[in-house]
Amino acid sequence: MTKLVPFTGCVFNCYIPGGFWDTGLVYTAAVVLGGLGHSLIWPFKGLIGCSPGVYGMIGGCWIVWIFHNSRLHPLIAFVLPFALCAQMAGDVAAYLLFYTSSIGYASHFFGFCTGVTLALALLCFEYKETGLYQPIAPPTPVSYTHLRAHETGR
């Protein structure tokens, strides 16, 4: 898991307009809200580490890949989903096969949800600020008689 941190941080840092500050915001918020979610589910169980921040970065990278795929470097756009899927599959397999009560799985889940939510919010804010956001206009009515006249050659 620790080998994926520089990769997700680099992707998030390069392709979110706020760069370093947005990356730090997502990481820190995922750590705090992941810990809060963990304490809501298991109130008398301690939590050590910042792994919810890693899962927040993974969730943010999924959003960057989904919504910014055309702006990503082609190699990153190709490798990113495979790396993230391998990480998530490994975590699910570890949970199912080697469950340990000392790992805060709920904090990982809440950290991931925080990363997804904040990345969506940051991208929406970017689109509105930079003018990339274009509201969808209602469809214009089509004149079928004009289309038929074109087909018959009149």
Short mmCIF file of N, CA and C in Angstrom, two decimals:
data_model
loop_
_atom_site.label_atom_id
_atom_site.label_comp_id
_atom_site.label_asym_id
_atom_site.label_seq_id
_atom_site.Cartn_x
_atom_site.Cartn_y
_atom_site.Cartn_z
N MET A 1 0.83 -1.18 0.00
CA MET A 1 0.00 0.00 0.00
C MET A 1 0.87 1.25 0.00
N THR A 2 1.98 1.22 0.68
CA THR A 2 2.79 2.43 0.77
C THR A 2 3.46 2.76 -0.56
N LYS A 3 3.63 1.79 -1.44
CA LYS A 3 4.23 2.07 -2.74
C LYS A 3 3.27 2.82 -3.65
N LEU A 4 1.97 2.76 -3.38
CA LEU A 4 0.98 3.44 -4.21
C LEU A 4 0.81 4.90 -3.81
N VAL A 5 1.26 5.26 -2.61
CA VAL A 5 1.08 6.64 -2.13
C VAL A 5 1.76 7.67 -3.02
N PRO A 6 3.03 7.53 -3.38
CA PRO A 6 3.64 8.54 -4.25
C PRO A 6 2.97 8.61 -5.62
N PHE A 7 2.55 7.46 -6.15
CA PHE A 7 1.91 7.44 -7.46
C PHE A 7 0.57 8.18 -7.44
N THR A 8 -0.29 7.86 -6.45
CA THR A 8 -1.59 8.53 -6.38
C THR A 8 -1.41 10.00 -6.05
N GLY A 9 -0.48 10.33 -5.18
CA GLY A 9 -0.24 11.73 -4.86
C GLY A 9 0.23 12.51 -6.06
N CYS A 10 1.10 11.91 -6.87
CA CYS A 10 1.60 12.57 -8.08
C CYS A 10 0.48 12.79 -9.08
N VAL A 11 -0.36 11.77 -9.29
CA VAL A 11 -1.47 11.90 -10.24
C VAL A 11 -2.42 12.98 -9.76
N PHE A 12 -2.76 12.93 -8.50
CA PHE A 12 -3.72 13.90 -7.96
C PHE A 12 -3.13 15.31 -7.98
N ASN A 13 -1.86 15.43 -7.64
CA ASN A 13 -1.19 16.72 -7.58
C ASN A 13 -1.08 17.35 -8.97
N CYS A 14 -0.85 16.55 -9.99
CA CYS A 14 -0.65 17.08 -11.34
C CYS A 14 -1.94 17.41 -12.06
N TYR A 15 -3.02 16.72 -11.76
CA TYR A 15 -4.22 16.86 -12.57
C TYR A 15 -5.39 17.51 -11.86
N ILE A 16 -5.23 17.93 -10.64
CA ILE A 16 -6.23 18.76 -9.97
C ILE A 16 -5.66 20.17 -9.97
N PRO A 17 -6.45 21.17 -10.36
CA PRO A 17 -5.88 22.51 -10.55
C PRO A 17 -5.26 23.13 -9.31
N GLY A 18 -5.74 22.80 -8.13
CA GLY A 18 -5.16 23.36 -6.92
C GLY A 18 -3.83 22.74 -6.58
N GLY A 19 -3.52 21.60 -7.20
CA GLY A 19 -2.23 20.95 -7.04
C GLY A 19 -1.96 20.50 -5.61
N PHE A 20 -0.88 21.01 -5.08
CA PHE A 20 -0.40 20.61 -3.76
C PHE A 20 -1.43 20.86 -2.67
N TRP A 21 -2.10 21.99 -2.71
CA TRP A 21 -3.05 22.33 -1.65
C TRP A 21 -4.28 21.43 -1.68
N ASP A 22 -4.79 21.14 -2.86
CA ASP A 22 -5.94 20.24 -2.94
C ASP A 22 -5.57 18.82 -2.55
N THR A 23 -4.37 18.40 -2.92
CA THR A 23 -3.90 17.07 -2.53
C THR A 23 -3.81 16.98 -1.00
N GLY A 24 -3.23 17.97 -0.38
CA GLY A 24 -3.15 17.99 1.08
C GLY A 24 -4.51 18.05 1.74
N LEU A 25 -5.43 18.80 1.14
CA LEU A 25 -6.79 18.90 1.69
C LEU A 25 -7.48 17.54 1.65
N VAL A 26 -7.40 16.86 0.52
CA VAL A 26 -8.06 15.55 0.39
C VAL A 26 -7.42 14.55 1.35
N TYR A 27 -6.10 14.53 1.43
CA TYR A 27 -5.42 13.58 2.31
C TYR A 27 -5.78 13.83 3.77
N THR A 28 -5.70 15.08 4.18
CA THR A 28 -5.98 15.40 5.59
C THR A 28 -7.44 15.15 5.94
N ALA A 29 -8.35 15.57 5.07
CA ALA A 29 -9.78 15.35 5.34
C ALA A 29 -10.10 13.86 5.38
N ALA A 30 -9.47 13.07 4.52
CA ALA A 30 -9.71 11.63 4.53
C ALA A 30 -9.20 11.00 5.83
N VAL A 31 -8.07 11.47 6.33
CA VAL A 31 -7.56 10.95 7.60
C VAL A 31 -8.52 11.29 8.74
N VAL A 32 -8.95 12.54 8.78
CA VAL A 32 -9.83 12.98 9.88
C VAL A 32 -11.20 12.29 9.79
N LEU A 33 -11.82 12.32 8.62
CA LEU A 33 -13.16 11.73 8.50
C LEU A 33 -13.12 10.20 8.51
N GLY A 34 -12.02 9.61 8.03
CA GLY A 34 -11.87 8.16 8.17
C GLY A 34 -11.77 7.74 9.62
N GLY A 35 -11.02 8.51 10.41
CA GLY A 35 -10.95 8.24 11.85
C GLY A 35 -12.28 8.45 12.54
N LEU A 36 -13.02 9.48 12.12
CA LEU A 36 -14.34 9.73 12.69
C LEU A 36 -15.30 8.59 12.36
N GLY A 37 -15.28 8.14 11.11
CA GLY A 37 -16.14 7.02 10.73
C GLY A 37 -15.79 5.75 11.48
N HIS A 38 -14.49 5.52 11.67
CA HIS A 38 -14.04 4.36 12.43
C HIS A 38 -14.53 4.44 13.87
N SER A 39 -14.46 5.62 14.46
CA SER A 39 -14.88 5.76 15.85
C SER A 39 -16.40 5.68 16.00
N LEU A 40 -17.14 5.97 14.93
CA LEU A 40 -18.59 5.81 14.99
C LEU A 40 -18.98 4.33 14.95
N ILE A 41 -18.25 3.54 14.20
CA ILE A 41 -18.59 2.12 14.09
C ILE A 41 -18.04 1.32 15.28
N TRP A 42 -16.78 1.56 15.63
CA TRP A 42 -16.16 0.89 16.78
C TRP A 42 -15.69 1.95 17.77
N PRO A 43 -16.56 2.40 18.66
CA PRO A 43 -16.21 3.54 19.53
C PRO A 43 -15.11 3.25 20.55
N PHE A 44 -14.89 2.00 20.91
CA PHE A 44 -13.90 1.71 21.95
C PHE A 44 -12.66 1.03 21.39
N LYS A 45 -12.41 1.21 20.11
CA LYS A 45 -11.25 0.59 19.46
C LYS A 45 -10.36 1.70 18.93
N GLY A 46 -9.08 1.65 19.25
CA GLY A 46 -8.15 2.69 18.82
C GLY A 46 -7.79 2.59 17.35
N LEU A 47 -7.25 3.67 16.83
CA LEU A 47 -6.83 3.71 15.44
C LEU A 47 -5.47 4.39 15.37
N ILE A 48 -4.53 3.73 14.73
CA ILE A 48 -3.18 4.26 14.59
C ILE A 48 -2.84 4.33 13.12
N GLY A 49 -2.30 5.44 12.68
CA GLY A 49 -1.84 5.55 11.30
C GLY A 49 -2.71 6.45 10.45
N CYS A 50 -2.24 6.67 9.25
CA CYS A 50 -2.92 7.59 8.32
C CYS A 50 -3.41 6.86 7.08
N SER A 51 -3.72 5.59 7.19
CA SER A 51 -4.15 4.84 6.02
C SER A 51 -5.46 5.36 5.41
N PRO A 52 -6.38 5.99 6.17
CA PRO A 52 -7.55 6.55 5.48
C PRO A 52 -7.16 7.62 4.46
N GLY A 53 -6.07 8.32 4.68
CA GLY A 53 -5.61 9.32 3.72
C GLY A 53 -5.16 8.68 2.42
N VAL A 54 -4.53 7.50 2.52
CA VAL A 54 -4.12 6.78 1.32
C VAL A 54 -5.35 6.36 0.52
N TYR A 55 -6.36 5.87 1.22
CA TYR A 55 -7.58 5.46 0.53
C TYR A 55 -8.34 6.67 0.00
N GLY A 56 -8.23 7.81 0.66
CA GLY A 56 -8.80 9.03 0.11
C GLY A 56 -8.12 9.44 -1.19
N MET A 57 -6.80 9.28 -1.24
CA MET A 57 -6.09 9.57 -2.48
C MET A 57 -6.47 8.59 -3.59
N ILE A 58 -6.69 7.34 -3.22
CA ILE A 58 -7.12 6.35 -4.22
C ILE A 58 -8.49 6.72 -4.76
N GLY A 59 -9.41 7.10 -3.88
CA GLY A 59 -10.74 7.54 -4.34
C GLY A 59 -10.66 8.78 -5.21
N GLY A 60 -9.80 9.73 -4.83
CA GLY A 60 -9.62 10.92 -5.65
C GLY A 60 -9.03 10.61 -7.01
N CYS A 61 -8.12 9.64 -7.05
CA CYS A 61 -7.54 9.25 -8.35
C CYS A 61 -8.57 8.58 -9.23
N TRP A 62 -9.50 7.83 -8.65
CA TRP A 62 -10.57 7.26 -9.47
C TRP A 62 -11.38 8.38 -10.12
N ILE A 63 -11.69 9.42 -9.36
CA ILE A 63 -12.48 10.52 -9.91
C ILE A 63 -11.69 11.26 -10.98
N VAL A 64 -10.42 11.48 -10.74
CA VAL A 64 -9.58 12.13 -11.75
C VAL A 64 -9.55 11.28 -13.02
N TRP A 65 -9.43 9.97 -12.87
CA TRP A 65 -9.38 9.11 -14.04
C TRP A 65 -10.72 9.11 -14.79
N ILE A 66 -11.82 9.12 -14.07
CA ILE A 66 -13.13 9.09 -14.72
C ILE A 66 -13.42 10.40 -15.44
N PHE A 67 -13.18 11.53 -14.79
CA PHE A 67 -13.60 12.82 -15.34
C PHE A 67 -12.50 13.56 -16.12
N HIS A 68 -11.25 13.22 -15.90
CA HIS A 68 -10.15 13.92 -16.58
C HIS A 68 -9.35 12.97 -17.47
N ASN A 69 -9.97 11.91 -17.93
CA ASN A 69 -9.25 10.91 -18.71
C ASN A 69 -8.63 11.50 -19.97
N SER A 70 -9.31 12.44 -20.59
CA SER A 70 -8.78 13.03 -21.82
C SER A 70 -7.59 13.96 -21.54
N ARG A 71 -7.47 14.47 -20.32
CA ARG A 71 -6.38 15.39 -19.99
C ARG A 71 -5.18 14.70 -19.38
N LEU A 72 -5.31 13.40 -19.08
CA LEU A 72 -4.20 12.66 -18.49
C LEU A 72 -3.19 12.28 -19.56
N HIS A 73 -1.95 12.10 -19.13
CA HIS A 73 -0.92 11.56 -20.01
C HIS A 73 -1.36 10.15 -20.42
N PRO A 74 -1.19 9.75 -21.68
CA PRO A 74 -1.70 8.45 -22.12
C PRO A 74 -1.18 7.26 -21.31
N LEU A 75 0.06 7.31 -20.88
CA LEU A 75 0.60 6.21 -20.09
C LEU A 75 -0.07 6.15 -18.72
N ILE A 76 -0.26 7.30 -18.10
CA ILE A 76 -0.93 7.34 -16.80
C ILE A 76 -2.39 6.92 -16.94
N ALA A 77 -3.04 7.37 -18.01
CA ALA A 77 -4.44 6.99 -18.23
C ALA A 77 -4.58 5.48 -18.44
N PHE A 78 -3.54 4.84 -18.97
CA PHE A 78 -3.58 3.41 -19.18
C PHE A 78 -3.25 2.64 -17.91
N VAL A 79 -2.25 3.07 -17.17
CA VAL A 79 -1.76 2.33 -16.01
C VAL A 79 -2.62 2.56 -14.77
N LEU A 80 -3.16 3.75 -14.61
CA LEU A 80 -3.87 4.12 -13.39
C LEU A 80 -5.01 3.16 -13.02
N PRO A 81 -5.93 2.82 -13.92
CA PRO A 81 -7.01 1.92 -13.48
C PRO A 81 -6.51 0.54 -13.08
N PHE A 82 -5.47 0.04 -13.75
CA PHE A 82 -4.94 -1.27 -13.38
C PHE A 82 -4.28 -1.23 -12.01
N ALA A 83 -3.53 -0.18 -11.74
CA ALA A 83 -2.88 -0.05 -10.43
C ALA A 83 -3.91 0.09 -9.31
N LEU A 84 -4.93 0.89 -9.54
CA LEU A 84 -5.95 1.08 -8.51
C LEU A 84 -6.78 -0.18 -8.31
N CYS A 85 -7.11 -0.88 -9.40
CA CYS A 85 -7.85 -2.14 -9.27
C CYS A 85 -7.03 -3.20 -8.54
N ALA A 86 -5.74 -3.27 -8.84
CA ALA A 86 -4.88 -4.23 -8.15
C ALA A 86 -4.82 -3.92 -6.67
N GLN A 87 -4.72 -2.65 -6.33
CA GLN A 87 -4.68 -2.25 -4.92
C GLN A 87 -5.99 -2.62 -4.21
N MET A 88 -7.11 -2.29 -4.83
CA MET A 88 -8.41 -2.56 -4.20
C MET A 88 -8.67 -4.07 -4.11
N ALA A 89 -8.31 -4.82 -5.16
CA ALA A 89 -8.49 -6.28 -5.13
C ALA A 89 -7.63 -6.90 -4.04
N GLY A 90 -6.41 -6.42 -3.89
CA GLY A 90 -5.55 -6.92 -2.82
C GLY A 90 -6.11 -6.63 -1.44
N ASP A 91 -6.69 -5.46 -1.28
CA ASP A 91 -7.27 -5.12 0.02
C ASP A 91 -8.51 -5.96 0.33
N VAL A 92 -9.35 -6.17 -0.67
CA VAL A 92 -10.54 -7.00 -0.46
C VAL A 92 -10.13 -8.44 -0.17
N ALA A 93 -9.14 -8.96 -0.90
CA ALA A 93 -8.66 -10.32 -0.64
C ALA A 93 -8.06 -10.43 0.76
N ALA A 94 -7.30 -9.43 1.18
CA ALA A 94 -6.72 -9.46 2.52
C ALA A 94 -7.82 -9.43 3.58
N TYR A 95 -8.88 -8.66 3.32
CA TYR A 95 -9.99 -8.60 4.27
C TYR A 95 -10.70 -9.94 4.36
N LEU A 96 -10.95 -10.56 3.20
CA LEU A 96 -11.70 -11.81 3.20
C LEU A 96 -10.87 -12.99 3.68
N LEU A 97 -9.59 -13.03 3.35
CA LEU A 97 -8.77 -14.20 3.68
C LEU A 97 -8.02 -14.07 5.00
N PHE A 98 -7.58 -12.87 5.31
CA PHE A 98 -6.71 -12.69 6.48
C PHE A 98 -7.26 -11.59 7.39
N TYR A 99 -8.52 -11.66 7.75
CA TYR A 99 -9.12 -10.62 8.59
C TYR A 99 -8.37 -10.51 9.91
N THR A 100 -8.02 -9.27 10.24
CA THR A 100 -7.34 -8.98 11.50
C THR A 100 -8.12 -7.89 12.21
N SER A 101 -8.37 -8.09 13.46
CA SER A 101 -9.15 -7.09 14.19
C SER A 101 -8.34 -5.82 14.47
N SER A 102 -7.03 -5.86 14.24
CA SER A 102 -6.21 -4.67 14.51
C SER A 102 -6.18 -3.69 13.34
N ILE A 103 -6.80 -4.04 12.21
CA ILE A 103 -6.85 -3.14 11.06
C ILE A 103 -8.21 -2.46 11.03
N GLY A 104 -8.21 -1.15 10.87
CA GLY A 104 -9.46 -0.39 10.84
C GLY A 104 -10.04 -0.33 9.44
N TYR A 105 -10.73 -1.40 9.05
CA TYR A 105 -11.29 -1.46 7.70
C TYR A 105 -12.33 -0.37 7.47
N ALA A 106 -13.07 -0.02 8.49
CA ALA A 106 -14.07 1.03 8.35
C ALA A 106 -13.41 2.37 8.05
N SER A 107 -12.26 2.63 8.64
CA SER A 107 -11.57 3.89 8.36
C SER A 107 -11.10 3.94 6.91
N HIS A 108 -10.71 2.79 6.35
CA HIS A 108 -10.32 2.75 4.94
C HIS A 108 -11.52 3.09 4.06
N PHE A 109 -12.67 2.51 4.38
CA PHE A 109 -13.88 2.77 3.60
C PHE A 109 -14.28 4.24 3.68
N PHE A 110 -14.29 4.80 4.88
CA PHE A 110 -14.68 6.20 5.03
C PHE A 110 -13.65 7.14 4.41
N GLY A 111 -12.39 6.78 4.47
CA GLY A 111 -11.36 7.58 3.80
C GLY A 111 -11.56 7.58 2.29
N PHE A 112 -11.87 6.42 1.72
CA PHE A 112 -12.14 6.31 0.28
C PHE A 112 -13.35 7.18 -0.10
N CYS A 113 -14.42 7.08 0.69
CA CYS A 113 -15.62 7.89 0.40
C CYS A 113 -15.32 9.38 0.50
N THR A 114 -14.51 9.78 1.45
CA THR A 114 -14.13 11.18 1.59
C THR A 114 -13.33 11.64 0.38
N GLY A 115 -12.39 10.82 -0.08
CA GLY A 115 -11.60 11.17 -1.26
C GLY A 115 -12.45 11.34 -2.50
N VAL A 116 -13.40 10.44 -2.69
CA VAL A 116 -14.31 10.54 -3.85
C VAL A 116 -15.14 11.82 -3.76
N THR A 117 -15.70 12.07 -2.60
CA THR A 117 -16.57 13.24 -2.44
C THR A 117 -15.80 14.55 -2.61
N LEU A 118 -14.64 14.65 -1.99
CA LEU A 118 -13.87 15.89 -2.11
C LEU A 118 -13.32 16.10 -3.52
N ALA A 119 -12.91 15.03 -4.18
CA ALA A 119 -12.43 15.17 -5.55
C ALA A 119 -13.55 15.64 -6.47
N LEU A 120 -14.74 15.11 -6.28
CA LEU A 120 -15.88 15.59 -7.07
C LEU A 120 -16.16 17.05 -6.79
N ALA A 121 -16.11 17.43 -5.53
CA ALA A 121 -16.36 18.83 -5.18
C ALA A 121 -15.29 19.75 -5.77
N LEU A 122 -14.04 19.34 -5.71
CA LEU A 122 -12.96 20.17 -6.26
C LEU A 122 -13.06 20.28 -7.78
N LEU A 123 -13.43 19.20 -8.45
CA LEU A 123 -13.58 19.26 -9.90
C LEU A 123 -14.77 20.11 -10.31
N CYS A 124 -15.87 20.04 -9.56
CA CYS A 124 -17.02 20.89 -9.86
C CYS A 124 -16.66 22.36 -9.66
N PHE A 125 -15.92 22.65 -8.60
CA PHE A 125 -15.49 24.02 -8.36
C PHE A 125 -14.57 24.50 -9.47
N GLU A 126 -13.69 23.62 -9.94
CA GLU A 126 -12.78 24.00 -11.04
C GLU A 126 -13.57 24.30 -12.30
N TYR A 127 -14.55 23.48 -12.60
CA TYR A 127 -15.31 23.69 -13.83
C TYR A 127 -16.08 25.01 -13.79
N LYS A 128 -16.60 25.36 -12.63
CA LYS A 128 -17.36 26.61 -12.54
C LYS A 128 -16.43 27.82 -12.56
N GLU A 129 -15.24 27.70 -11.97
CA GLU A 129 -14.32 28.82 -11.92
C GLU A 129 -13.64 29.08 -13.26
N THR A 130 -13.29 28.03 -13.98
CA THR A 130 -12.53 28.21 -15.21
C THR A 130 -13.41 28.33 -16.45
N GLY A 131 -14.68 28.15 -16.30
CA GLY A 131 -15.57 28.24 -17.46
C GLY A 131 -15.65 26.96 -18.26
N LEU A 132 -15.03 25.89 -17.76
CA LEU A 132 -15.13 24.61 -18.46
C LEU A 132 -16.51 23.98 -18.27
N TYR A 133 -17.21 24.47 -17.25
CA TYR A 133 -18.53 23.93 -16.95
C TYR A 133 -19.53 24.49 -17.96
N GLN A 134 -20.13 23.64 -18.71
CA GLN A 134 -21.13 24.06 -19.67
C GLN A 134 -22.45 23.37 -19.31
N PRO A 135 -23.44 24.13 -18.87
CA PRO A 135 -24.71 23.47 -18.56
C PRO A 135 -25.32 22.88 -19.83
N ILE A 136 -26.00 21.78 -19.66
CA ILE A 136 -26.60 21.11 -20.80
C ILE A 136 -27.85 21.87 -21.22
N ALA A 137 -27.88 22.29 -22.46
CA ALA A 137 -29.02 23.04 -22.98
C ALA A 137 -30.13 22.06 -23.36
N PRO A 138 -31.38 22.50 -23.27
CA PRO A 138 -32.46 21.60 -23.68
C PRO A 138 -32.36 21.33 -25.18
N PRO A 139 -32.74 20.16 -25.61
CA PRO A 139 -32.61 19.84 -27.03
C PRO A 139 -33.50 20.74 -27.88
N THR A 140 -32.99 21.10 -29.02
CA THR A 140 -33.78 21.93 -29.93
C THR A 140 -34.68 21.03 -30.75
N PRO A 141 -35.88 21.49 -31.04
CA PRO A 141 -36.78 20.65 -31.84
C PRO A 141 -36.24 20.46 -33.25
N VAL A 142 -36.42 19.28 -33.76
CA VAL A 142 -35.93 18.96 -35.10
C VAL A 142 -37.10 18.97 -36.06
N SER A 143 -36.92 19.60 -37.19
CA SER A 143 -37.96 19.63 -38.21
C SER A 143 -37.79 18.39 -39.08
N TYR A 144 -38.70 17.45 -38.90
CA TYR A 144 -38.61 16.21 -39.67
C TYR A 144 -38.95 16.43 -41.14
N THR A 145 -39.77 17.45 -41.43
CA THR A 145 -40.08 17.72 -42.84
C THR A 145 -38.84 18.19 -43.58
N HIS A 146 -37.98 18.94 -42.89
CA HIS A 146 -36.74 19.38 -43.50
C HIS A 146 -35.83 18.18 -43.79
N LEU A 147 -35.78 17.21 -42.85
CA LEU A 147 -34.96 16.03 -43.06
C LEU A 147 -35.49 15.19 -44.21
N ARG A 148 -36.80 15.03 -44.31
CA ARG A 148 -37.39 14.26 -45.40
C ARG A 148 -37.15 14.95 -46.74
N ALA A 149 -37.23 16.26 -46.77
CA ALA A 149 -36.98 16.99 -48.02
C ALA A 149 -35.55 16.79 -48.47
N HIS A 150 -34.62 16.70 -47.51
CA HIS A 150 -33.22 16.47 -47.84
C HIS A 150 -33.02 15.05 -48.39
N GLU A 151 -33.74 14.07 -47.83
CA GLU A 151 -33.60 12.69 -48.28
C GLU A 151 -34.16 12.51 -49.69
N THR A 152 -35.26 13.17 -50.02
CA THR A 152 -35.88 12.99 -51.35
C THR A 152 -35.23 13.88 -52.40
N GLY A 153 -34.41 14.82 -51.98
CA GLY A 153 -33.72 15.68 -52.92
C GLY A 153 -34.51 16.91 -53.33
N ARG A 154 -35.57 17.26 -52.64
CA ARG A 154 -36.34 18.47 -52.98
C ARG A 154 -35.75 19.69 -52.38
#
